[in-house]
Amino acid sequence: MTPSEKSADLRKQLHYHNHRYYVLDDPEISDAAYDALLRELETLETQYPDLITPDSPTQRVGAAPAREFAPALHESPMLSLSNAMDEQEVLDFDKRIKNMLETEEDIEYVVEPKLDGLAIEIVYEQGVFTIGSTRGDGFQGENITQNLKTIHSIPLKLFPSEEITLPERFEVRGEVIISRKDFQELNNARLDSGEAPFANPRNAAAGSVRQLDSRITARRPLDALFYAYGTDSTLGLYSHDAILKAFSALGLKINKERTVCKTIQDAIAACKQFETGRHDLPYEIDGAVIKVNRLDLQDELGTVARSPRWAIAYKFEPVQETTTIKGISVQVGRTGALTPVADLEPVQVAGVVLKSATLHNQDEIDRKDIRIGDTVIVQRAGDVIPEVVKVITSKRTGQERSYRIPDICPVCSAPVARSEDEAVSRCTNRQCAAQVKESIKHFASRRAMDIEGLGDKLVEQVVDKGLVRTPADLYGLTHSQWKSLDRMAAKSADNIMDALEKSKQAGLPRLLFGLGIRYAGEQTAKLIARNYTSIEQLYTVTRDDLLEIHDVGPEVADSVSAFFSDEINREVIQMLAEAGIVMTSEADTGQSTELAGKKFVFTGTLTKFKRDDAARIVESQGGSVTSSVTKKTDYVVVGDSPGSKYEKARKLGLAILSEEEFLELTDT
Ligand code: IVH
């Protein structure tokens, strides 16, 4: 295969696997195998930059900050929906339609969830993603192409199909959202690092998509679903439902939850079903949309003001309610963070009884001036634990009591500390049962060591019984110890032991994440494991070493180096190693090359390649590039008129390479 054929082939494979993973949620290959393909393409594109195409999966990483967004005009306006507040208004809508169409026959409708996110338009030219924009005022939005390209569920290239003829320019419209679960995790991470939490998933999605630095967008857990079409983009089809099916065949993610209804009564029933089931959906919805299915009827009905006559949004009951705060208690998390929780007079909010609401931290309590006994507005915001929106001060009687987070931990009675730069108060006792339980739950969680069957209740039992104090203890429990626990039969004990055995192979990135190092989320753990391929290397790592990794900031660097120089942490790691847990990253990268783990420094004027390209070559082969020369540097690559780094490398007796030698070493 020629390089050009090879890169086309790799792109095709990557598009296919990306779609299986992010759109269909049904991957065929492992993450490591996907990464290996991506790296192969990166290397090839570094060698032959002409082969980079706008739809290349390597272009999803995000680009340097823009100063502002350019305007983007919509070929046809992005409309809004008129609302129906109750059943009668839906019946009126149906009547208006029948009047206009001069028919008494039932109209076929499609009912879909009304997603609560940010509306976007994507333009595909010749099937390739070219422009992505926000809705803006409907006529003109903002060009956020770079940001939208970082969202994996948006195809960079549509799949060709025999049955579907794509127009030259194809415009699709949909919604960028964040699932409840991802929202929760994002907010927890923000609270952990002292940042203000987002009020709801909609704000989080909108805020993420409108970042000037698309590298920030790339790190947010965004998803996109498509439900509408722009100018000349109906693909010659006759119904809304048929278009959505075609979208799906082209690789676009659509909402599986839609229903085709033969009558308006069926449509109303479907709306109500969405309303009762809304909290079981993985993302937030604020209503249901009823659309006339036939496109010829849609055309005939047309638009009025800026809404189509053929569609209406059925709004759900508000998710806010009024109640009172009976008391405030405190929960202790994995990092010892104390979270105040309001104990509420039970209240029904959109079909669910609320008994408690998070108050986040002392600053939030002070800012909202929340007191025990207050009458408050509560809401469910994509959150299992709801929030207090505000206090109704006019209801105060003078009997209310203000609240301060305690100075001693309510679980273990150790002192609580709050550092100056953080909003969070923390329990200072690392052996605190609450902290231990939460860290073990985190260690076992799906994105960490993925120990199937080790649920919260089980973790609580083993900690309460004194069987487990560190994650390493899990691996030492015997079959009879597992079996002795509540609701555990021999079979479940077998399963847990199998799952523990399997988790030993999870690899360094998951282990690092599972250890729960402050500020080291999943991505950071992966990044570190790429630069330090075994845990021993991390024992001696300094803050400055870590700071040299591109994308590692001071908080992460401080926290990681402190974690590994801590005696107790080292002991736990030692015990994990003794239990047979894989402590290298080879298990995850699936590829080990001569350059794996090697550190490079480039100095002088490079004439044969650009520094960025060289860095990509090194990284694609498992090595890393740092900026200063130290004892730990493996290779110093020297271009024209090198300066002090070259001198230092010579003094330290490091391997010094010319540009040619570098190309040879990396097989470039
Ligand atoms: S259709 C021609 N379908 O609601 C109608 N909109 O008020 C165009 N939305 O800006 C929209 N879910 O952000 C449609 N399934 C859905 C939707 C949906 C959410 C939002 C969208 C739009 C707003 C209209």
Coordinates of N, CA, C and O in Angstrom, one line a residue, residues 503-607:
S503 N -9.1 -7.9 37.5 CA -8.8 -6.5 37.7 C -7.2 -6.3 37.8 O -6.7 -5.3 37.6
K504 N -6.5 -7.4 38.1 CA -5.1 -7.3 38.3 C -4.4 -6.9 37.0 O -3.3 -6.3 37.0
Q505 N -5.1 -7.2 35.9 CA -4.5 -6.9 34.6 C -4.9 -5.5 34.0 O -4.7 -5.2 32.9
A506 N -5.6 -4.7 34.9 CA -6.2 -3.5 34.4 C -5.1 -2.5 33.8 O -5.4 -1.8 32.9
G507 N -3.9 -2.6 34.3 CA -2.9 -1.8 33.7 C -2.7 -0.5 34.5 O -3.5 0.0 35.2
L508 N -1.5 0.2 34.2 CA -1.1 1.4 35.0 C -2.1 2.5 34.9 O -2.4 3.2 35.9
P509 N -2.6 2.9 33.7 CA -3.5 4.1 33.7 C -4.7 3.9 34.6 O -5.0 4.8 35.4
R510 N -5.3 2.8 34.6 CA -6.5 2.5 35.5 C -6.1 2.5 36.9 O -6.8 3.0 37.8
L511 N -5.0 1.9 37.2 CA -4.5 1.8 38.6 C -4.2 3.2 39.1 O -4.7 3.6 40.2
L512 N -3.6 4.1 38.3 CA -3.3 5.4 38.8 C -4.5 6.2 39.0 O -4.7 6.9 40.0
F513 N -5.5 6.0 38.1 CA -6.8 6.7 38.4 C -7.5 6.1 39.6 O -8.0 6.9 40.5
G514 N -7.4 4.8 39.8 CA -8.1 4.1 40.9 C -7.5 4.5 42.2 O -8.2 4.5 43.3
L515 N -6.2 4.9 42.3 CA -5.6 5.2 43.5 C -6.1 6.5 44.1 O -5.9 6.9 45.2
G516 N -6.9 7.2 43.2 CA -7.6 8.4 43.7 C -6.7 9.6 44.1 O -6.9 10.3 45.0
I517 N -5.6 9.8 43.3 CA -4.7 10.9 43.5 C -5.5 12.2 43.2 O -6.1 12.3 42.2
R518 N -5.4 13.1 44.2 CA -6.2 14.3 44.0 C -5.8 15.0 42.6 O -4.6 15.0 42.3
Y519 N -6.7 15.5 41.9 CA -6.6 16.2 40.6 C -6.2 15.3 39.5 O -6.1 15.7 38.3
A520 N -5.9 14.0 39.8 CA -5.5 13.1 38.7 C -6.7 12.3 38.2 O -7.0 11.3 38.7
G521 N -7.5 12.9 37.3 CA -8.6 12.3 36.7 C -8.2 11.2 35.7 O -7.0 10.9 35.6
E522 N -9.1 10.7 35.0 CA -8.8 9.6 34.1 C -7.8 10.0 33.0 O -6.9 9.2 32.7
Q523 N -8.0 11.2 32.4 CA -7.1 11.6 31.3 C -5.7 11.8 31.8 O -4.8 11.5 31.2
T524 N -5.6 12.5 33.0 CA -4.3 12.8 33.6 C -3.6 11.5 33.9 O -2.4 11.4 33.6
A525 N -4.3 10.5 34.4 CA -3.7 9.2 34.7 C -3.1 8.6 33.4 O -2.0 8.1 33.4
K526 N -3.9 8.7 32.4 CA -3.4 8.1 31.1 C -2.1 8.8 30.6 O -1.2 8.2 30.2
L527 N -2.2 10.2 30.8 CA -1.1 11.0 30.3 C 0.2 10.6 31.1 O 1.3 10.5 30.6
I528 N 0.0 10.5 32.4 CA 1.2 10.2 33.3 C 1.7 8.8 32.9 O 2.9 8.6 32.8
A529 N 0.8 7.8 32.7 CA 1.2 6.5 32.4 C 1.9 6.4 31.1 O 2.7 5.5 30.8
R530 N 1.7 7.4 30.2 CA 2.4 7.4 29.0 C 3.8 7.8 29.1 O 4.7 7.4 28.4
N531 N 4.0 8.7 30.1 CA 5.4 9.3 30.3 C 6.2 8.5 31.3 O 7.4 8.5 31.2
Y532 N 5.5 7.8 32.2 CA 6.2 7.0 33.2 C 5.6 5.6 33.1 O 4.4 5.4 33.5
T533 N 6.3 4.7 32.5 CA 5.6 3.4 32.1 C 5.6 2.4 33.3 O 5.0 1.3 33.1
S534 N 6.3 2.7 34.4 CA 6.1 1.8 35.5 C 6.0 2.6 36.8 O 6.4 3.7 36.8
I535 N 5.5 2.0 37.8 CA 5.2 2.7 39.0 C 6.5 3.1 39.7 O 6.5 4.1 40.4
E536 N 7.5 2.3 39.6 CA 8.8 2.7 40.3 C 9.3 4.0 39.8 O 9.8 4.8 40.6
Q537 N 9.1 4.3 38.5 CA 9.6 5.5 38.0 C 8.9 6.7 38.7 O 9.5 7.8 38.8
L538 N 7.7 6.5 39.1 CA 7.0 7.5 39.8 C 7.4 7.8 41.2 O 7.2 8.9 41.7
Y539 N 8.1 6.8 41.8 CA 8.5 7.0 43.2 C 9.5 8.1 43.3 O 9.5 8.8 44.3
T540 N 10.3 8.4 42.3 CA 11.3 9.4 42.4 C 10.9 10.7 41.7 O 11.7 11.6 41.5
V541 N 9.7 10.7 41.2 CA 9.3 11.8 40.3 C 9.2 13.1 41.1 O 8.8 13.1 42.2
T542 N 9.7 14.2 40.5 CA 9.6 15.5 41.2 C 8.5 16.3 40.5 O 8.1 16.0 39.4
R543 N 8.1 17.4 41.2 CA 7.1 18.3 40.7 C 7.6 18.8 39.3 O 6.8 18.9 38.4
D544 N 8.9 19.2 39.2 CA 9.4 19.8 38.0 C 9.4 18.7 36.9 O 9.1 19.1 35.7
D545 N 9.7 17.5 37.2 CA 9.7 16.4 36.1 C 8.3 16.4 35.5 O 8.1 16.4 34.3
L546 N 7.3 16.4 36.4 CA 5.9 16.3 36.0 C 5.5 17.5 35.2 O 4.7 17.4 34.2
L547 N 5.9 18.7 35.6 CA 5.5 19.9 34.9 C 6.0 19.9 33.4 O 5.5 20.6 32.6
E548 N 7.0 19.1 33.2 CA 7.5 19.1 31.8 C 6.6 18.3 30.9 O 6.7 18.4 29.7
I549 N 5.7 17.5 31.4 CA 4.7 16.8 30.6 C 3.8 17.9 30.1 O 3.2 18.6 30.9
H550 N 3.6 17.9 28.8 CA 2.7 18.8 28.2 C 1.3 18.6 28.8 O 0.9 17.4 28.8
D551 N 0.6 19.6 29.2 CA -0.8 19.4 29.7 C -0.9 19.1 31.2 O -2.0 19.0 31.7
V552 N 0.3 18.9 31.9 CA 0.2 18.7 33.3 C 0.5 20.1 34.0 O 1.5 20.8 33.7
G553 N -0.5 20.5 34.8 CA -0.4 21.8 35.5 C 0.2 21.7 36.9 O 0.4 20.5 37.4
P554 N 0.4 22.8 37.6 CA 1.0 22.8 38.9 C 0.2 22.0 39.9 O 0.9 21.3 40.8
E555 N -1.1 22.0 39.9 CA -1.8 21.3 40.9 C -1.6 19.8 40.8 O -1.4 19.1 41.8
V556 N -1.7 19.3 39.6 CA -1.5 17.9 39.3 C -0.1 17.5 39.7 O 0.2 16.5 40.4
A557 N 0.9 18.3 39.3 CA 2.3 18.0 39.6 C 2.6 17.9 41.1 O 3.2 17.0 41.6
D558 N 2.0 18.9 41.8 CA 2.2 18.9 43.3 C 1.6 17.6 43.9 O 2.2 16.9 44.7
S559 N 0.4 17.4 43.5 CA -0.4 16.3 44.1 C 0.2 15.0 43.8 O 0.3 14.1 44.7
V560 N 0.6 14.7 42.5 CA 1.2 13.4 42.2 C 2.5 13.2 42.9 O 2.8 12.1 43.4
S561 N 3.4 14.2 42.9 CA 4.7 14.0 43.5 C 4.5 13.8 45.0 O 5.1 12.9 45.6
A562 N 3.6 14.5 45.6 CA 3.3 14.3 47.1 C 2.8 12.9 47.3 O 3.2 12.3 48.3
F563 N 1.9 12.5 46.4 CA 1.3 11.2 46.6 C 2.4 10.1 46.7 O 2.4 9.2 47.5
F564 N 3.3 10.1 45.7 CA 4.3 9.1 45.6 C 5.4 9.2 46.6 O 6.2 8.2 46.9
S565 N 5.6 10.4 47.3 CA 6.6 10.4 48.3 C 6.1 10.1 49.6 O 6.8 10.0 50.6
D566 N 4.8 9.8 49.7 CA 4.2 9.5 51.0 C 4.4 8.0 51.3 O 4.1 7.1 50.5
E567 N 4.9 7.8 52.6 CA 5.2 6.4 53.0 C 4.0 5.5 53.0 O 4.1 4.4 52.5
I568 N 2.9 6.0 53.5 CA 1.7 5.1 53.5 C 1.2 4.7 52.1 O 0.9 3.5 51.9
N569 N 1.2 5.7 51.3 CA 0.8 5.4 49.9 C 1.7 4.3 49.3 O 1.3 3.4 48.6
R570 N 3.0 4.5 49.5 CA 4.0 3.5 49.0 C 3.7 2.1 49.5 O 3.9 1.2 48.8
E571 N 3.4 2.1 50.8 CA 3.1 0.7 51.4 C 2.0 0.1 50.7 O 2.0 -1.1 50.4
V572 N 0.9 0.9 50.5 CA -0.3 0.3 49.8 C 0.1 -0.2 48.4 O -0.3 -1.3 48.0
I573 N 0.9 0.6 47.7 CA 1.3 0.2 46.3 C 2.1 -1.1 46.4 O 1.9 -2.0 45.6
Q574 N 3.0 -1.1 47.4 CA 3.8 -2.3 47.6 C 2.9 -3.6 47.8 O 3.1 -4.6 47.1
M575 N 1.9 -3.4 48.6 CA 1.0 -4.5 48.9 C 0.2 -4.9 47.6 O 0.0 -6.1 47.3
L576 N -0.1 -3.9 46.8 CA -0.9 -4.2 45.6 C 0.1 -5.0 44.6 O -0.4 -5.9 44.0
A577 N 1.3 -4.5 44.6 CA 2.3 -5.2 43.7 C 2.4 -6.7 44.2 O 2.4 -7.6 43.4
E578 N 2.5 -6.9 45.5 CA 2.6 -8.2 46.0 C 1.4 -9.1 45.7 O 1.5 -10.3 45.5
A579 N 0.3 -8.4 45.6 CA -0.9 -9.2 45.3 C -1.0 -9.5 43.8 O -1.9 -10.2 43.3
G580 N 0.0 -9.0 43.0 CA 0.1 -9.4 41.6 C -0.6 -8.4 40.6 O -0.9 -8.8 39.5
I581 N -0.8 -7.2 41.1 CA -1.4 -6.2 40.2 C -0.4 -5.6 39.2 O 0.7 -5.3 39.6
V582 N -0.7 -5.6 38.0 CA 0.2 -5.1 36.9 C 0.4 -3.6 37.1 O -0.5 -2.9 37.3
M583 N 1.7 -3.3 37.2 CA 2.1 -1.9 37.5 C 2.8 -1.2 36.4 O 3.6 -0.3 36.6
T584 N 2.6 -1.7 35.2 CA 3.2 -1.0 34.1 C 2.2 -0.6 33.1 O 1.1 -1.1 33.1
S585 N 2.6 0.2 32.1 CA 1.5 0.7 31.2 C 1.5 -0.1 29.9 O 0.7 0.1 29.1
E586 N 2.5 -1.0 29.8 CA 2.5 -1.8 28.5 C 1.1 -2.5 28.4 O 0.6 -2.6 27.3
A587 N 0.6 -3.0 29.5 CA -0.7 -3.8 29.5 C -1.8 -3.0 28.8 O -2.6 -3.5 28.1
D588 N -1.7 -1.6 28.9 CA -2.7 -0.8 28.3 C -2.4 -0.3 26.9 O -3.2 -0.2 26.1
T589 N -1.1 0.1 26.7 CA -0.8 0.7 25.4 C -0.8 -0.4 24.3 O -0.9 -0.1 23.2
G590 N -0.6 -1.7 24.7 CA -0.7 -2.7 23.8 C 0.5 -2.7 22.8 O 0.5 -3.4 21.8
Q591 N 1.4 -1.8 23.0 CA 2.5 -1.7 22.1 C 3.8 -1.3 22.8 O 3.7 -0.4 23.6
S592 N 4.8 -2.0 22.6 CA 6.0 -1.5 23.3 C 7.1 -1.4 22.3 O 7.4 -2.3 21.5
T593 N 7.7 -0.2 22.2 CA 8.8 0.0 21.2 C 10.0 0.4 21.9 O 10.0 0.5 23.2
E594 N 11.1 0.5 21.2 CA 12.4 0.8 21.8 C 12.3 2.2 22.5 O 13.0 2.4 23.5
L595 N 11.5 3.0 22.0 CA 11.4 4.4 22.6 C 10.5 4.5 23.8 O 10.4 5.6 24.4
A596 N 9.8 3.4 24.1 CA 8.8 3.5 25.2 C 9.5 4.0 26.4 O 10.5 3.5 26.9
G597 N 8.9 5.1 27.0 CA 9.4 5.6 28.3 C 10.7 6.5 28.2 O 11.1 7.0 29.1
K598 N 11.2 6.6 26.9 CA 12.4 7.4 26.8 C 12.1 8.9 26.7 O 11.1 9.3 26.1
K599 N 13.0 9.7 27.3 CA 12.8 11.1 27.3 C 13.7 11.8 26.4 O 14.9 11.6 26.4
F600 N 13.2 12.7 25.6 CA 13.9 13.4 24.6 C 13.9 14.9 24.9 O 12.9 15.5 25.4
V601 N 15.1 15.6 24.5 CA 15.1 17.0 24.5 C 15.6 17.5 23.2 O 16.5 16.9 22.6
F602 N 15.0 18.5 22.6 CA 15.4 19.0 21.3 C 16.1 20.4 21.6 O 15.5 21.2 22.3
T603 N 17.2 20.6 20.9 CA 17.8 22.0 21.1 C 18.4 22.4 19.8 O 18.7 21.6 18.9
G604 N 18.6 23.7 19.7 CA 19.1 24.3 18.4 C 18.1 24.5 17.4 O 16.9 24.1 17.6
T605 N 18.5 25.0 16.2 CA 17.5 25.2 15.1 C 17.4 23.9 14.3 O 18.4 23.4 13.8
L606 N 16.2 23.3 14.3 CA 16.0 22.1 13.5 C 15.7 22.4 12.1 O 14.9 23.3 11.8
T607 N 16.4 21.7 11.2 CA 16.2 22.0 9.8 C 15.5 20.9 9.0 O 14.9 21.2 7.9

